[in-house]
Each structure stands twice: as C-alpha cells, then as structure tokens.
Coordinates of C-alpha atoms in Angstrom, one line a residue:
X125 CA 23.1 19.1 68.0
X126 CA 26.3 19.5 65.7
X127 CA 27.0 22.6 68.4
X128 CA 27.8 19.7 71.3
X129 CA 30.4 19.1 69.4
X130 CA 32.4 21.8 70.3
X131 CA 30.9 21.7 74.4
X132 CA 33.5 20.7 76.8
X133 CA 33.2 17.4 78.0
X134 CA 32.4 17.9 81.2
X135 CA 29.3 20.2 80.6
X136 CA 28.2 18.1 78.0
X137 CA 27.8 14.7 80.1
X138 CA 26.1 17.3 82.4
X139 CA 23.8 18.1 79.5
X140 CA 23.1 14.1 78.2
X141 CA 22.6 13.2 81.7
X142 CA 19.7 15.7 82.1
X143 CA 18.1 15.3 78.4
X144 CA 18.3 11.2 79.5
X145 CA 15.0 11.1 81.7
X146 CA 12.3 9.9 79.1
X147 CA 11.4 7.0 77.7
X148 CA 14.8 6.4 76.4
X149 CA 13.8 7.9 73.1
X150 CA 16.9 11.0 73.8
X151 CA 19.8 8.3 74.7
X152 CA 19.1 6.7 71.8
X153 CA 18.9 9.8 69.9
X154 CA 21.9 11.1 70.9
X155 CA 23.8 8.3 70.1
X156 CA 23.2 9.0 66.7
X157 CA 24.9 12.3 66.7
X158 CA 28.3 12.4 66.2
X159 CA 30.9 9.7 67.6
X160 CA 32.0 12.4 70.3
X161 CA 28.2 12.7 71.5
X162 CA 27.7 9.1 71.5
X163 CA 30.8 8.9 73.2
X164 CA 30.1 11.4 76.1
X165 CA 26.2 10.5 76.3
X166 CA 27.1 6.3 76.2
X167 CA 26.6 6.4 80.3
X168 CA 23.3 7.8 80.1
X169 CA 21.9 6.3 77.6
X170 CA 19.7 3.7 79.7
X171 CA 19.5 6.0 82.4
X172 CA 15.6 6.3 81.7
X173 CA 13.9 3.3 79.9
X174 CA 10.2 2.7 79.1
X175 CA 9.1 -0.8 77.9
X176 CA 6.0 -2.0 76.9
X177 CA 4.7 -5.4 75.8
X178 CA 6.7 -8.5 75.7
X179 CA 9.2 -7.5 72.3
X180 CA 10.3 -4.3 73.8
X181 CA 11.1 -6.2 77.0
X182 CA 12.7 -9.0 74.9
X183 CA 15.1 -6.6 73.7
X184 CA 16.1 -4.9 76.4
X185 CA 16.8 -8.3 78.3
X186 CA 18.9 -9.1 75.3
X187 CA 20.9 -5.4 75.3
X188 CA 21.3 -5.9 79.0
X189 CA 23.5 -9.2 78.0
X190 CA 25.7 -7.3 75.3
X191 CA 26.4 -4.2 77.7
X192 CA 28.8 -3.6 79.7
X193 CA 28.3 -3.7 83.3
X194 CA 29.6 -0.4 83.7
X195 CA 26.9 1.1 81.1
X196 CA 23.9 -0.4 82.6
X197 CA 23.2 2.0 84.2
X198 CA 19.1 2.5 84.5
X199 CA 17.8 4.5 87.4
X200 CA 14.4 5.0 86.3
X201 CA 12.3 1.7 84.7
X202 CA 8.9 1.7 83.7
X203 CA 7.8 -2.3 82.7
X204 CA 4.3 -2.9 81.3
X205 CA 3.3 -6.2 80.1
X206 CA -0.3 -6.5 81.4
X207 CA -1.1 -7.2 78.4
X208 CA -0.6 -10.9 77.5
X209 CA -0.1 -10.9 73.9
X210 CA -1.7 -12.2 71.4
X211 CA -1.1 -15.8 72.1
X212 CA -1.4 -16.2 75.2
X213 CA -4.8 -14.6 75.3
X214 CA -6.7 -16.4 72.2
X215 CA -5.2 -19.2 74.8
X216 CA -7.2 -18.4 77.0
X217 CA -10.3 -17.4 75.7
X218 CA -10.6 -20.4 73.4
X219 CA -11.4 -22.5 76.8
X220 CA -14.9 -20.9 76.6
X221 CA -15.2 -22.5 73.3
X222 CA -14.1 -26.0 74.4
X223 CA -17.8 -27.5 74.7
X224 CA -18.9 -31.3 73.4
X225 CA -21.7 -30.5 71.4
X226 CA -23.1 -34.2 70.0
X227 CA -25.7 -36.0 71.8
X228 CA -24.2 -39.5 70.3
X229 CA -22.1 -40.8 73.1
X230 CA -19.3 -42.0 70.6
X231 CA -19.1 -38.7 69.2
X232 CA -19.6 -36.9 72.4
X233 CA -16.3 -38.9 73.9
X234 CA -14.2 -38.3 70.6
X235 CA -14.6 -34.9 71.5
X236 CA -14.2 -34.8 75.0
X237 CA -11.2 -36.3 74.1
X238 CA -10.1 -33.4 71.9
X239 CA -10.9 -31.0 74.6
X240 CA -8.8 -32.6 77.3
X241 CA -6.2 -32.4 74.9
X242 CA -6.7 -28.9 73.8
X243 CA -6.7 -28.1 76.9
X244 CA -3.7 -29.2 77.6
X245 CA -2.2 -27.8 74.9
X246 CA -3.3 -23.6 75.7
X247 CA -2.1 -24.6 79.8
X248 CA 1.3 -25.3 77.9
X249 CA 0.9 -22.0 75.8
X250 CA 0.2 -20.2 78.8
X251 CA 2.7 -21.7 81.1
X252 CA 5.5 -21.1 78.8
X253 CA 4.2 -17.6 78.2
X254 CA 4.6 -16.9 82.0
X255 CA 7.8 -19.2 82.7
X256 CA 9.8 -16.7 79.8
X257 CA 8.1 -13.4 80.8
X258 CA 9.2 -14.1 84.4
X259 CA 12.6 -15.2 83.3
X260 CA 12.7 -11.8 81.3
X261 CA 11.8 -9.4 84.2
X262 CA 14.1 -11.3 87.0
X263 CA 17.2 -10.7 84.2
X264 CA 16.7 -7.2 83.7
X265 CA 16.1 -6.5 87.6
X266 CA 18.7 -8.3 88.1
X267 CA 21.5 -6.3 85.8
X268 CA 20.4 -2.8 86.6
X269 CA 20.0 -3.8 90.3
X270 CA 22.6 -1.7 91.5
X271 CA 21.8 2.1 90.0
X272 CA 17.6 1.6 89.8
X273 CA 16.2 4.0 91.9
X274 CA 12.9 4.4 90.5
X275 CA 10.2 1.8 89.7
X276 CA 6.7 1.1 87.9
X277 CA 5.7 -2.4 87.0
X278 CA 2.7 -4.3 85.9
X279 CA 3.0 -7.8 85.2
X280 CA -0.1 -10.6 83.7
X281 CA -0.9 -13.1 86.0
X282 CA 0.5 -15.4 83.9
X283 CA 4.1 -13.8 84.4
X284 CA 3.7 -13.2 88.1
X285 CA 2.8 -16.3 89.4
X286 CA 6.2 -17.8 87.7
X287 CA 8.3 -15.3 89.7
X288 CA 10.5 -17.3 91.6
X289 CA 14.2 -15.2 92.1
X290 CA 14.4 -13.2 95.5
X291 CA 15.4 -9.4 94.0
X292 CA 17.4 -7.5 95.5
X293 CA 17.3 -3.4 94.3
X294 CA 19.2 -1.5 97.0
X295 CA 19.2 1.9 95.8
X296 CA 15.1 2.0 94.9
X297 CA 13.4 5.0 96.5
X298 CA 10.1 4.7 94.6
X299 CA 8.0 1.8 93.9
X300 CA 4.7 1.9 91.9
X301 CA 3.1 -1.8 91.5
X302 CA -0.1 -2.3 89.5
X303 CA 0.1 -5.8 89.6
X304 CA 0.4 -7.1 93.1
X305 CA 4.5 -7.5 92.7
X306 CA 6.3 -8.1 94.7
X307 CA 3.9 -10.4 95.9
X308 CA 2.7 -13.8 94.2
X309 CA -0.6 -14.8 93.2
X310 CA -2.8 -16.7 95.3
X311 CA -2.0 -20.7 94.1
X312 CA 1.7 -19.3 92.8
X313 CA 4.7 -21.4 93.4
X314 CA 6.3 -19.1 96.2
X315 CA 4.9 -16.8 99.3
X316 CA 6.2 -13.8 100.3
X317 CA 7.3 -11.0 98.5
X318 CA 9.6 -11.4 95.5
X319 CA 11.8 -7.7 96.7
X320 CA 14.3 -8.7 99.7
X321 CA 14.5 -6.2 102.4
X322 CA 14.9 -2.6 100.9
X323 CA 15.9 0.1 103.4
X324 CA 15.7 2.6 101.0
X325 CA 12.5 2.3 99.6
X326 CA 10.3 5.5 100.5
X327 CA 7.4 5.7 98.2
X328 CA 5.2 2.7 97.6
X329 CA 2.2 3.6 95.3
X330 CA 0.1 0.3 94.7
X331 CA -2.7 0.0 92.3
X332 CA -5.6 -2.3 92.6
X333 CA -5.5 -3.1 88.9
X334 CA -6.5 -6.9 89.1
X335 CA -9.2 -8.8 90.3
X336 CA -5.9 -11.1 92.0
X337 CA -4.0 -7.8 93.3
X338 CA -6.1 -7.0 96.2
X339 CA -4.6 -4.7 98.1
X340 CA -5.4 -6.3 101.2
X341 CA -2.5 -8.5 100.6
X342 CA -0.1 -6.2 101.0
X343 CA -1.5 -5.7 104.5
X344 CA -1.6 -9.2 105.1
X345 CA 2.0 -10.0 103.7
X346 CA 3.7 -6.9 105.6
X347 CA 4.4 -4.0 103.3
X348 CA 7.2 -4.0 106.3
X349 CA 8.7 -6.8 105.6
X350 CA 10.2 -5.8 101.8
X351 CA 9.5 -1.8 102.7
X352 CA 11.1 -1.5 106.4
X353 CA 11.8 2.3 106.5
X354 CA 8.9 3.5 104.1
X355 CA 7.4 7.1 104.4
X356 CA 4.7 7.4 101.9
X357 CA 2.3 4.8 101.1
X358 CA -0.6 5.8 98.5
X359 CA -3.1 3.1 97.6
X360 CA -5.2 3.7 94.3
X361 CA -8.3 1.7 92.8
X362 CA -9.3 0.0 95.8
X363 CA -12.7 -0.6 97.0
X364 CA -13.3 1.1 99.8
X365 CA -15.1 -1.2 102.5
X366 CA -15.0 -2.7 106.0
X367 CA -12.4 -5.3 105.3
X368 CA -9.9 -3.0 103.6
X369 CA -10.4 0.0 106.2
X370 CA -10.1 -2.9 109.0
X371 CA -7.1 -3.7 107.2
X372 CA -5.8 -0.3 107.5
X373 CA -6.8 0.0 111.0
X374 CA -4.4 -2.9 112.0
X375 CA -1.9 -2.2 109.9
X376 CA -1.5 1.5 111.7
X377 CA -2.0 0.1 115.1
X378 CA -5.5 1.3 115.6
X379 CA -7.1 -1.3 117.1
X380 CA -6.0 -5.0 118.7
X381 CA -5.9 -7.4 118.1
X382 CA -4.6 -7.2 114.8
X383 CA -6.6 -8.9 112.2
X384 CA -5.4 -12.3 111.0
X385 CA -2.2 -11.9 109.4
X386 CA -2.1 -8.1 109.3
X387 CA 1.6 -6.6 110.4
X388 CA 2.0 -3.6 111.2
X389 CA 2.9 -0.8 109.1
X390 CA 6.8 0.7 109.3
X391 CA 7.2 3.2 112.3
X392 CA 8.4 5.3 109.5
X393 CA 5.1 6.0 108.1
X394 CA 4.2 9.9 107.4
X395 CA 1.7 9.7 105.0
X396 CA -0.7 7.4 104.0
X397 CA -3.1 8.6 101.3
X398 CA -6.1 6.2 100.2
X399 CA -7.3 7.0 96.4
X400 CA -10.5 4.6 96.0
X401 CA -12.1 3.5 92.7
X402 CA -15.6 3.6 91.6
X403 CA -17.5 2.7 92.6
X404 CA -17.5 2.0 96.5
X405 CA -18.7 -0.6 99.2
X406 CA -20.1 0.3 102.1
X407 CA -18.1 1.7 105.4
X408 CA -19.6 1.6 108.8
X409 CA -19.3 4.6 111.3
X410 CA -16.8 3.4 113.7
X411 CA -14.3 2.5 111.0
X412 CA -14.4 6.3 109.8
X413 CA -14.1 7.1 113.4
X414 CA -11.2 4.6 114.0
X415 CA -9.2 6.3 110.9
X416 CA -9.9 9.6 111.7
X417 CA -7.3 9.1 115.1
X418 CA -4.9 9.2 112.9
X419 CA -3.5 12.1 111.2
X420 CA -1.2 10.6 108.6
X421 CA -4.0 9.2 106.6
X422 CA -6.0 11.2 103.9
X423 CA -8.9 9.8 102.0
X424 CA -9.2 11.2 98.4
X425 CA -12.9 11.6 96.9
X426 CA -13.2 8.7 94.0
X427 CA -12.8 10.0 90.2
X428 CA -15.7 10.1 88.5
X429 CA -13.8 7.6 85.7
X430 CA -11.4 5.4 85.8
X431 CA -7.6 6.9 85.0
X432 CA -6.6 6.3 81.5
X433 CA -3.4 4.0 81.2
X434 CA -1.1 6.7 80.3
X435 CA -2.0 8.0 83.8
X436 CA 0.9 5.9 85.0
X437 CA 3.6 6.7 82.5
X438 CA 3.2 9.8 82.5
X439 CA 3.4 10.2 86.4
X440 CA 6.7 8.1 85.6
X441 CA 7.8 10.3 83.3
X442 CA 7.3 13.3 85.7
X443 CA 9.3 11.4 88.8
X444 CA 12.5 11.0 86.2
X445 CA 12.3 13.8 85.0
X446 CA 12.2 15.5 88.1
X447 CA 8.8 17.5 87.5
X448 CA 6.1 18.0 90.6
X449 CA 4.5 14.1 91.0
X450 CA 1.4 13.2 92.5
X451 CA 3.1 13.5 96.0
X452 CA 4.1 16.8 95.7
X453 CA 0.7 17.8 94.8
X454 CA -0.6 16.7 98.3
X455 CA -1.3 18.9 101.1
X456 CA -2.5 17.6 104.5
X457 CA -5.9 19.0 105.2
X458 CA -6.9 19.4 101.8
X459 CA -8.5 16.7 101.4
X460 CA -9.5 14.9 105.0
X461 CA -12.9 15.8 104.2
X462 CA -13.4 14.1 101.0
X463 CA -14.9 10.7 102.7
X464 CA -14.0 11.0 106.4
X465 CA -14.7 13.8 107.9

C-alpha cells in the first residue's frame, strides 16, 4: 500500500473507487494507510456498505449524521435486520409462557393480572424495538438518497410495519426486497408502498422470505406504481399455485378481468423469471397454458434446498462489484421447460 503513495492522484482515486465495492471492509482499510490515501480514497469510502443486525445499523445511522453531505456517498447498500435481536425476541416468545396455572380463583386472578401486565410490557418492548429500527432505516435512506443505485433489504416485521416516511431514491437501478418493503404489513399504520415513484428502477428481485411478505401483494399493490419503467422482475421462494399464477396472469394482461386489485405490470416488462420454493402447491392446466402465451416469463425448476443466507450477500456483493449476477446467467429458452412446458 505504501507504493499509492507515490500514484498520481488521479489514478489513484481511480484505483480506491474500484477496490471500494465490498462490504466496506477496503474503504475503511484504506483509510488507515497513509493521510494521502485516506485523503484521495475519503469519497469512496462508503461507496459499498454491508450492515447487518441492529448495532451495525446503529452506527452507520450515526456516521451518516457526522459526514459530510458531500461524502455520503453509498451507491451500493445491503441492510439485514431480519433478525430481531435478542430482546425483542425473548419478547415475543415469552407470550407462550404467559399461562394461569392455579385452579384457586384468587390465585388464578392474581395471575391473570400479572399476565395482562406482562403483556403489556413485551408489546412496549416490541413496539419500541420497531418504532427505532424504522426510524434507523428511514435516516439512512434518507442521507444517501441521492448516489444509491443499488439495493438489498430485509426488515423484521416489527421494523416494517412502523415504516411511515415516503422514500424517495432517484438513482436506484436495482432493488432486492426479502421482506415485503416497500410495502407494509397487513394491520401496519400506512398502505401503499413506502418507495415514491422511481423511474429508474430496472431490476426488482423480491423474496418470499416471510409468512407476511406474500408475493401476491406486490401484484395486488402495483409493482407499477413505485417501479413504473421496470425491465426485469425475478420472484424467488414463492409457492407456486393457482392464486399466485392468477396473479401473474393479470398482472401481464393475460386474462380479464383482472383479479381484484391486481394492476397491471409496467409496459416495460422484458423479463419476468419465477424461482419457486419447495415445496409446491398445485397448478391447474389452463394456468400453465395461460402463461405459456407469453414469452417474457420463465419458470425455474425449484432447488432441492432452501438457499443459504449468504446467498443474498453474496449476489450483492457480485452486482457492486460488477461480477456476472444472477441475471446475466439467464438465457431465454433455457429453462421454459422446467415447469411449463
């Protein structure tokens, strides 16, 4: 590294800003260097961030406050807080252990008593949790709004269904969701997605990772109306049935009237490819002949397994650092015969 030192400026901001496309691991790194490294590499060193769990998004939110506007400059975020915490879930899973257990009624009311309050006490827990995670995420969105290009969330109920801020990201390109965002839970405070209109958004990739994130709803809340000039949609983890391919059907125009509060997908549209989890429901021969009209869609055979978590960091790692992603992999007429032929 010492060597930089003696690089010309210019080739060596060309240099940092090519190293910066990991987790963030190499801007931080390189800011360790030498004072003329740090100084050259400062603009890149958020370029590429990775955070997972609520600490590591705690203090990135608070780095966001101290930096200038000028050096926040993340294009590529990858924001995993599925997991709850510790907190939050013995929260929740003491609820199964709230139970009176005395037959004498006394007794039996003393602790009914305790239970309500209890209760009342891990809704708080879990409330708050959600309430600070959301205020978290909307900040951070928020301040890098203007250079993020590429996006992979996941967000706990808890955190989603306090999402309140309309956000606006007008340079994203790519968005993977394994949470339902932008959308809110069903029973969340707000309807609608969370993303205002993004005419640059391309690739949507959503996950079916929760039993709440049905991808159905993106159908039903019109993927058109946050994703207005999208090309590639790829839907991963879903349970392949009549419902979702009827679903599909409407949202491509493929059969009228639409089902109830299915839009229509953008007139953009080039691909659609359909990645179903294991295992399957069951799917009736005229939705399979309904699909098959329509040339943009391909249907991927299930995995054997379900993909390992580091599945979708990795894939983010490949899209910043400007490896082949799954997209690139895909070749029309590969695959159409995997479950509709």
């Amino acid at each position: 590294m010492a060597a930089l030192d003696h690089v010309p400026p210019e080739l060596c901001s060309l240099i940092c800003g090519f190293a910066c496309t990991d987790s963030g691991y190499t801007g931080r790194s390189l800011s360790l260097v030498s004072r003329y490294i740090r100084t050259i590499s400062q603009p890149f060193k958020l370029q590429s961030i990775a955070l997972c769990g609520r600490q590591q998004i705690l203090g990135f939110a608070a780095l966001l406050t101290v930096t200038p506007a000028r050096l926040c400059r993340t294009r590529y975020l990858y924001l995993d807080e599925l997991d709850p915490g510790e907190e939050a879930r013995e929260a929740w899973l003491s609820f199964d252990s709230l139970l009176p257990e005395s037959s004498d009624d006394g007794i039996f009311q003393a602790q009914v008593d305790q239970i309500e309050r209890q209760e009342g006490e891990n809704l708080k827990i879990l409330d708050d949790f959600g309430t600070e995670g959301a205020r978290l995420v909307e900040s951070i969105l928020r301040d890098i709004s203007l250079t993020l290009e590429v996006l992979d969330v996941a967000l706990n109920e808890y955190v989603a269904e306090k999402m309140l801020a309309t956000i606006f990201l007008p340079r994203l390109t790519d968005l993977t969701t394994r949470s339902g965002f932008p959308l809110s839970p069903a029973g969340a405070d707000t309807d609608g997605p969370h993303l205002a209109p993004c005419a640059t958004l391309r690739r949507l990739h959503i996950v079916e990772a929760d039993p709440w994130a049905w991808s159905m709803r993106f159908f039903e809340n019109g993927i058109s109306q946050f994703a207005p000039a999208l090309t590639h949609l790829r839907i991963s983890e879903t349970i392949l049935d009549d419902d979702f391919l009827e679903c599909l059907a409407g949202g491509l125009g493929l059969c009228t009237p639409l089902p109830d509060g299915v839009t229509l997908l953008p007139a953009t549209l080039e691909l659609l490819l359909v990645e179903p989890g294991f295992p399957n429901g069951e799917i009736s021969l005229d939705d399979r002949q309904v699909l098959d009209q329509d040339r943009r869609v391909i249907f991927q055979p299930p995995e054997e397994y379900l993909p390992e978590h580091d599945v979708f960091l990795q894939e983010w790692l490949d899209k910043a650092g400007g490896a082949p992603c799954h997209w690139d992999r895909i070749r029309v007429g590969d695959v159409r015969a995997g479950l509709i032929a």
